[in-house]
Amino acid sequence: MKVYFIGAGPGDPELITVKGKKIIERSGYCIYAGSLVNPDILKYCSKDARKYDSASMTLEEIIAVMEEAKAKNEDVARVHTGDPSIYGAIQEQMLELDKRGIDYEIVPGVSSFLAAASTLKQELTLPGVSQTVIITRIEGNTPVPETEGLEILAKSKATLCIFLSIKEINKVVDILKPVYGAYCPVAIVYKASWKDEKVIISNLNDVVDKTIQNGIKKTAIIIVGDVLSKNFEYSKLYDKHFKHSYRNKS
Ligand code: SAH
């Protein structure tokens, strides 16, 4: 018996890994993060699987279901949105499983910031512009360490992928404008890869108004950075004047 922490991907039920889907199909239990996991993913469950929406459960209740599965020698598909390692609250679940000697494994998933980049048809790391992607958030119920405040991260001028912060878009803009400049491009992707996905392409000056006009209040990624302006140098990777270990002939 094992508990599998599975990344369900950003929404589109075809964006789960083959491995994750197979585990869901054969598990007797499925505990899913109902607030964000697309219900279509649950169609992969076997008809006899016991399903639990973790959105309304406490950690103790989640662990109790996992213990019950262990007693019955049944696998558990613990389905998280995107990739479980990003704001997934899996560490405490794993710690509790360690205490109980319950075996587990993680199956990665496509994080929503990657789905957002795909929607935008955008490379996040452009030569001459930015070679760094920062995943961060504005403080909410969960505090952000002082040394990681957005005003500090902004100094790098790296590509920012800001999770869990769309409600605070005002604050994000106020912090970033002095460093990135009022006309730095911003993209907001709401429900990337879902059927009701929405995209706003804007800049730090206008993005707050556009977000309000579009009624976007949750489930969105904010991407900020000059990569979105697409002024960049071509990569050396496919440059005919550049040789590397896979292409020695010019
Ligand atoms: N583990 C998830 C993130 C969970 S935190 C992942 O890897 O994507 C929840 C936040 O993720 C949301 O507030 C939103 O910022 C973002 N999010 C999740 N799914 C999204 C989607 N399909 N499109 C845009 N943002 C999404």
mmCIF file of C-alpha atoms in Angstrom, residues 13-211:
data_model
loop_
_atom_site.group_PDB
_atom_site.id
_atom_site.type_symbol
_atom_site.label_atom_id
_atom_site.label_comp_id
_atom_site.label_asym_id
_atom_site.label_seq_id
_atom_site.Cartn_x
_atom_site.Cartn_y
_atom_site.Cartn_z
ATOM 1 C CA PRO A 13 -7.416 16.699 -17.752
ATOM 2 C CA GLU A 14 -4.959 15.728 -20.511
ATOM 3 C CA LEU A 15 -2.188 17.627 -18.757
ATOM 4 C CA ILE A 16 -1.739 14.998 -16.040
ATOM 5 C CA THR A 17 1.188 12.599 -16.469
ATOM 6 C CA VAL A 18 0.527 9.100 -17.799
ATOM 7 C CA LYS A 19 1.899 7.800 -14.504
ATOM 8 C CA GLY A 20 -0.422 9.976 -12.398
ATOM 9 C CA LYS A 21 -3.463 8.930 -14.429
ATOM 10 C CA LYS A 22 -2.615 5.212 -14.142
ATOM 11 C CA ILE A 23 -2.267 5.488 -10.371
ATOM 12 C CA ILE A 24 -5.630 7.269 -10.052
ATOM 13 C CA GLU A 25 -7.224 4.522 -12.197
ATOM 14 C CA ARG A 26 -6.021 1.744 -9.931
ATOM 15 C CA SER A 27 -6.276 3.350 -6.477
ATOM 16 C CA GLY A 28 -9.035 2.398 -4.058
ATOM 17 C CA TYR A 29 -8.981 5.875 -2.537
ATOM 18 C CA CYS A 30 -8.780 9.324 -4.063
ATOM 19 C CA ILE A 31 -8.359 12.450 -1.959
ATOM 20 C CA TYR A 32 -8.432 15.503 -4.179
ATOM 21 C CA ALA A 33 -8.079 19.244 -3.679
ATOM 22 C CA GLY A 34 -11.595 20.065 -4.866
ATOM 23 C CA SER A 35 -11.088 23.822 -4.881
ATOM 24 C CA LEU A 36 -8.706 23.631 -7.849
ATOM 25 C CA VAL A 37 -8.519 20.126 -9.302
ATOM 26 C CA ASN A 38 -10.716 19.852 -12.402
ATOM 27 C CA PRO A 39 -13.609 17.426 -11.651
ATOM 28 C CA ASP A 40 -12.875 15.805 -15.040
ATOM 29 C CA ILE A 41 -9.705 14.351 -13.488
ATOM 30 C CA LEU A 42 -11.960 12.353 -11.139
ATOM 31 C CA LYS A 43 -13.392 10.541 -14.143
ATOM 32 C CA TYR A 44 -10.127 8.567 -14.140
ATOM 33 C CA CYS A 45 -11.071 7.008 -10.762
ATOM 34 C CA SER A 46 -12.332 3.440 -10.779
ATOM 35 C CA LYS A 47 -16.056 3.209 -10.148
ATOM 36 C CA ASP A 48 -15.521 1.689 -6.710
ATOM 37 C CA ALA A 49 -12.959 4.240 -5.532
ATOM 38 C CA ARG A 50 -13.792 6.202 -2.398
ATOM 39 C CA LYS A 51 -13.474 9.903 -3.154
ATOM 40 C CA TYR A 52 -12.829 12.686 -0.660
ATOM 41 C CA ASP A 53 -12.629 16.410 -1.326
ATOM 42 C CA SER A 54 -9.825 17.703 0.887
ATOM 43 C CA ALA A 55 -11.075 21.317 0.577
ATOM 44 C CA SER A 56 -13.428 20.726 3.488
ATOM 45 C CA MET A 57 -11.130 18.439 5.505
ATOM 46 C CA THR A 58 -8.562 19.047 8.234
ATOM 47 C CA LEU A 59 -5.084 17.510 8.121
ATOM 48 C CA GLU A 60 -6.197 15.022 10.799
ATOM 49 C CA GLU A 61 -9.178 13.947 8.705
ATOM 50 C CA ILE A 62 -7.011 13.516 5.600
ATOM 51 C CA ILE A 63 -4.515 11.393 7.515
ATOM 52 C CA ALA A 64 -7.356 9.346 9.033
ATOM 53 C CA VAL A 65 -8.533 8.416 5.515
ATOM 54 C CA MET A 66 -4.970 7.417 4.618
ATOM 55 C CA GLU A 67 -4.789 5.246 7.746
ATOM 56 C CA GLU A 68 -8.094 3.610 6.835
ATOM 57 C CA ALA A 69 -6.691 2.855 3.352
ATOM 58 C CA LYS A 70 -3.627 1.327 4.963
ATOM 59 C CA ALA A 71 -5.795 -0.900 7.147
ATOM 60 C CA LYS A 72 -7.515 -2.122 3.968
ATOM 61 C CA ASN A 73 -4.231 -2.361 2.049
ATOM 62 C CA GLU A 74 -5.529 0.015 -0.627
ATOM 63 C CA ASP A 75 -3.485 2.667 -2.466
ATOM 64 C CA VAL A 76 -4.382 6.331 -2.089
ATOM 65 C CA ALA A 77 -4.218 8.836 -4.947
ATOM 66 C CA ARG A 78 -3.747 12.170 -3.177
ATOM 67 C CA VAL A 79 -4.422 14.561 -6.015
ATOM 68 C CA HIS A 80 -3.089 18.101 -5.891
ATOM 69 C CA THR A 81 -3.409 20.864 -8.442
ATOM 70 C CA GLY A 82 -0.464 21.736 -10.690
ATOM 71 C CA ASP A 83 2.680 20.299 -9.157
ATOM 72 C CA PRO A 84 2.419 19.272 -5.500
ATOM 73 C CA SER A 85 5.751 20.890 -4.587
ATOM 74 C CA ILE A 86 4.462 24.425 -5.266
ATOM 75 C CA TYR A 87 2.191 25.735 -2.482
ATOM 76 C CA GLY A 88 0.875 22.200 -2.150
ATOM 77 C CA ALA A 89 0.923 21.762 1.664
ATOM 78 C CA ILE A 90 2.281 18.253 1.184
ATOM 79 C CA GLN A 91 5.216 18.421 3.598
ATOM 80 C CA GLU A 92 3.055 18.113 6.709
ATOM 81 C CA GLN A 93 1.106 15.247 5.173
ATOM 82 C CA MET A 94 4.368 13.401 4.473
ATOM 83 C CA LEU A 95 5.606 14.060 8.003
ATOM 84 C CA GLU A 96 2.424 12.584 9.460
ATOM 85 C CA LEU A 97 2.789 9.553 7.181
ATOM 86 C CA ASP A 98 6.401 9.123 8.343
ATOM 87 C CA LYS A 99 5.174 9.055 11.956
ATOM 88 C CA ARG A 100 2.745 6.274 11.055
ATOM 89 C CA GLY A 101 5.140 4.286 8.887
ATOM 90 C CA ILE A 102 2.935 4.758 5.803
ATOM 91 C CA ASP A 103 4.852 4.630 2.520
ATOM 92 C CA TYR A 104 4.430 7.398 -0.061
ATOM 93 C CA GLU A 105 5.695 8.666 -3.394
ATOM 94 C CA ILE A 106 5.330 11.916 -5.343
ATOM 95 C CA VAL A 107 4.319 12.061 -8.994
ATOM 96 C CA PRO A 108 5.080 15.521 -10.407
ATOM 97 C CA GLY A 109 2.636 17.602 -12.411
ATOM 98 C CA VAL A 110 2.530 20.579 -14.756
ATOM 99 C CA SER A 111 2.468 23.650 -12.567
ATOM 100 C CA SER A 112 0.007 26.411 -13.461
ATOM 101 C CA PHE A 113 2.768 28.923 -14.160
ATOM 102 C CA LEU A 114 4.016 26.634 -16.924
ATOM 103 C CA ALA A 115 0.514 26.287 -18.331
ATOM 104 C CA ALA A 116 0.235 30.086 -18.224
ATOM 105 C CA ALA A 117 3.484 30.416 -20.206
ATOM 106 C CA SER A 118 2.126 27.932 -22.768
ATOM 107 C CA THR A 119 -1.110 29.878 -23.107
ATOM 108 C CA LEU A 120 0.910 33.039 -23.666
ATOM 109 C CA LYS A 121 3.207 31.233 -26.144
ATOM 110 C CA GLN A 122 5.996 32.701 -24.082
ATOM 111 C CA GLU A 123 9.515 31.624 -23.114
ATOM 112 C CA LEU A 124 10.179 32.822 -19.574
ATOM 113 C CA THR A 125 13.976 32.900 -19.919
ATOM 114 C CA LEU A 126 15.088 35.024 -22.851
ATOM 115 C CA PRO A 127 18.791 35.667 -23.567
ATOM 116 C CA GLY A 128 19.770 39.255 -22.873
ATOM 117 C CA VAL A 129 16.573 39.869 -20.888
ATOM 118 C CA SER A 130 16.179 37.431 -18.031
ATOM 119 C CA GLN A 131 17.693 34.061 -17.207
ATOM 120 C CA THR A 132 15.854 33.662 -13.930
ATOM 121 C CA VAL A 133 12.261 32.834 -13.050
ATOM 122 C CA ILE A 134 11.047 33.617 -9.554
ATOM 123 C CA ILE A 135 8.008 31.839 -8.144
ATOM 124 C CA THR A 136 6.571 33.844 -5.322
ATOM 125 C CA ARG A 137 3.433 35.223 -3.707
ATOM 126 C CA ILE A 138 2.207 38.154 -1.682
ATOM 127 C CA GLU A 139 1.709 37.454 1.992
ATOM 128 C CA GLY A 140 -1.749 36.156 2.836
ATOM 129 C CA ASN A 141 -2.687 33.894 5.742
ATOM 130 C CA THR A 142 0.707 32.340 5.146
ATOM 131 C CA PRO A 143 3.485 34.795 5.975
ATOM 132 C CA VAL A 144 6.337 35.406 3.515
ATOM 133 C CA PRO A 145 9.793 35.654 5.142
ATOM 134 C CA GLU A 146 11.007 39.269 5.327
ATOM 135 C CA THR A 147 14.061 38.530 3.205
ATOM 136 C CA GLU A 148 11.783 37.359 0.368
ATOM 137 C CA GLY A 149 9.539 40.415 0.181
ATOM 138 C CA LEU A 150 8.487 41.304 -3.362
ATOM 139 C CA GLU A 151 10.372 44.609 -3.119
ATOM 140 C CA ILE A 152 13.581 42.639 -2.498
ATOM 141 C CA LEU A 153 12.965 40.039 -5.231
ATOM 142 C CA ALA A 154 12.084 42.831 -7.658
ATOM 143 C CA LYS A 155 15.642 44.135 -7.513
ATOM 144 C CA SER A 156 16.733 41.203 -9.674
ATOM 145 C CA LYS A 157 14.370 42.300 -12.469
ATOM 146 C CA ALA A 158 13.904 38.613 -13.164
ATOM 147 C CA THR A 159 10.734 37.128 -14.657
ATOM 148 C CA LEU A 160 8.216 36.936 -11.824
ATOM 149 C CA CYS A 161 5.498 34.311 -11.594
ATOM 150 C CA ILE A 162 3.271 35.427 -8.787
ATOM 151 C CA PHE A 163 0.835 32.895 -7.345
ATOM 152 C CA LEU A 164 -2.017 33.351 -4.869
ATOM 153 C CA SER A 165 -1.945 37.139 -5.164
ATOM 154 C CA ILE A 166 -4.505 38.287 -7.707
ATOM 155 C CA LYS A 167 -6.673 39.814 -4.967
ATOM 156 C CA GLU A 168 -3.653 41.924 -4.045
ATOM 157 C CA ILE A 169 -2.853 43.047 -7.588
ATOM 158 C CA ASN A 170 -2.880 46.658 -6.346
ATOM 159 C CA LYS A 171 -0.165 45.909 -3.858
ATOM 160 C CA VAL A 172 1.863 43.929 -6.415
ATOM 161 C CA VAL A 173 1.791 46.851 -8.827
ATOM 162 C CA ASP A 174 2.704 49.435 -6.168
ATOM 163 C CA ILE A 175 5.746 47.408 -5.179
ATOM 164 C CA LEU A 176 6.925 46.583 -8.701
ATOM 165 C CA LYS A 177 6.356 49.872 -10.542
ATOM 166 C CA PRO A 178 9.367 51.723 -9.100
ATOM 167 C CA VAL A 179 11.729 48.909 -10.138
ATOM 168 C CA TYR A 180 10.244 47.434 -13.338
ATOM 169 C CA GLY A 181 8.831 50.721 -14.610
ATOM 170 C CA ALA A 182 5.198 51.634 -15.328
ATOM 171 C CA TYR A 183 5.294 50.153 -18.852
ATOM 172 C CA CYS A 184 6.801 46.811 -17.942
ATOM 173 C CA PRO A 185 4.524 44.163 -19.456
ATOM 174 C CA VAL A 186 2.304 42.047 -17.237
ATOM 175 C CA ALA A 187 0.238 39.021 -18.169
ATOM 176 C CA ILE A 188 -2.559 37.633 -16.059
ATOM 177 C CA VAL A 189 -3.720 34.139 -16.861
ATOM 178 C CA TYR A 190 -6.925 33.052 -15.163
ATOM 179 C CA LYS A 191 -7.598 29.295 -15.062
ATOM 180 C CA ALA A 192 -4.802 28.437 -17.484
ATOM 181 C CA SER A 193 -5.721 25.402 -19.632
ATOM 182 C CA TRP A 194 -9.376 25.328 -18.427
ATOM 183 C CA LYS A 195 -12.228 25.884 -20.878
ATOM 184 C CA ASP A 196 -13.036 29.248 -19.252
ATOM 185 C CA GLU A 197 -9.418 30.448 -19.291
ATOM 186 C CA LYS A 198 -8.948 34.229 -19.594
ATOM 187 C CA VAL A 199 -5.823 36.194 -20.501
ATOM 188 C CA ILE A 200 -5.022 39.825 -19.861
ATOM 189 C CA ILE A 201 -1.972 41.324 -21.522
ATOM 190 C CA SER A 202 -1.175 44.682 -20.046
ATOM 191 C CA ASN A 203 1.502 46.692 -18.251
ATOM 192 C CA LEU A 204 2.027 47.782 -14.661
ATOM 193 C CA ASN A 205 0.128 51.005 -15.362
ATOM 194 C CA ASP A 206 -3.106 49.446 -16.585
ATOM 195 C CA VAL A 207 -3.224 45.968 -15.169
ATOM 196 C CA VAL A 208 -5.213 46.792 -12.031
ATOM 197 C CA ASP A 209 -8.082 48.336 -14.010
ATOM 198 C CA LYS A 210 -8.074 45.517 -16.537
ATOM 199 C CA THR A 211 -8.133 42.878 -13.798
#
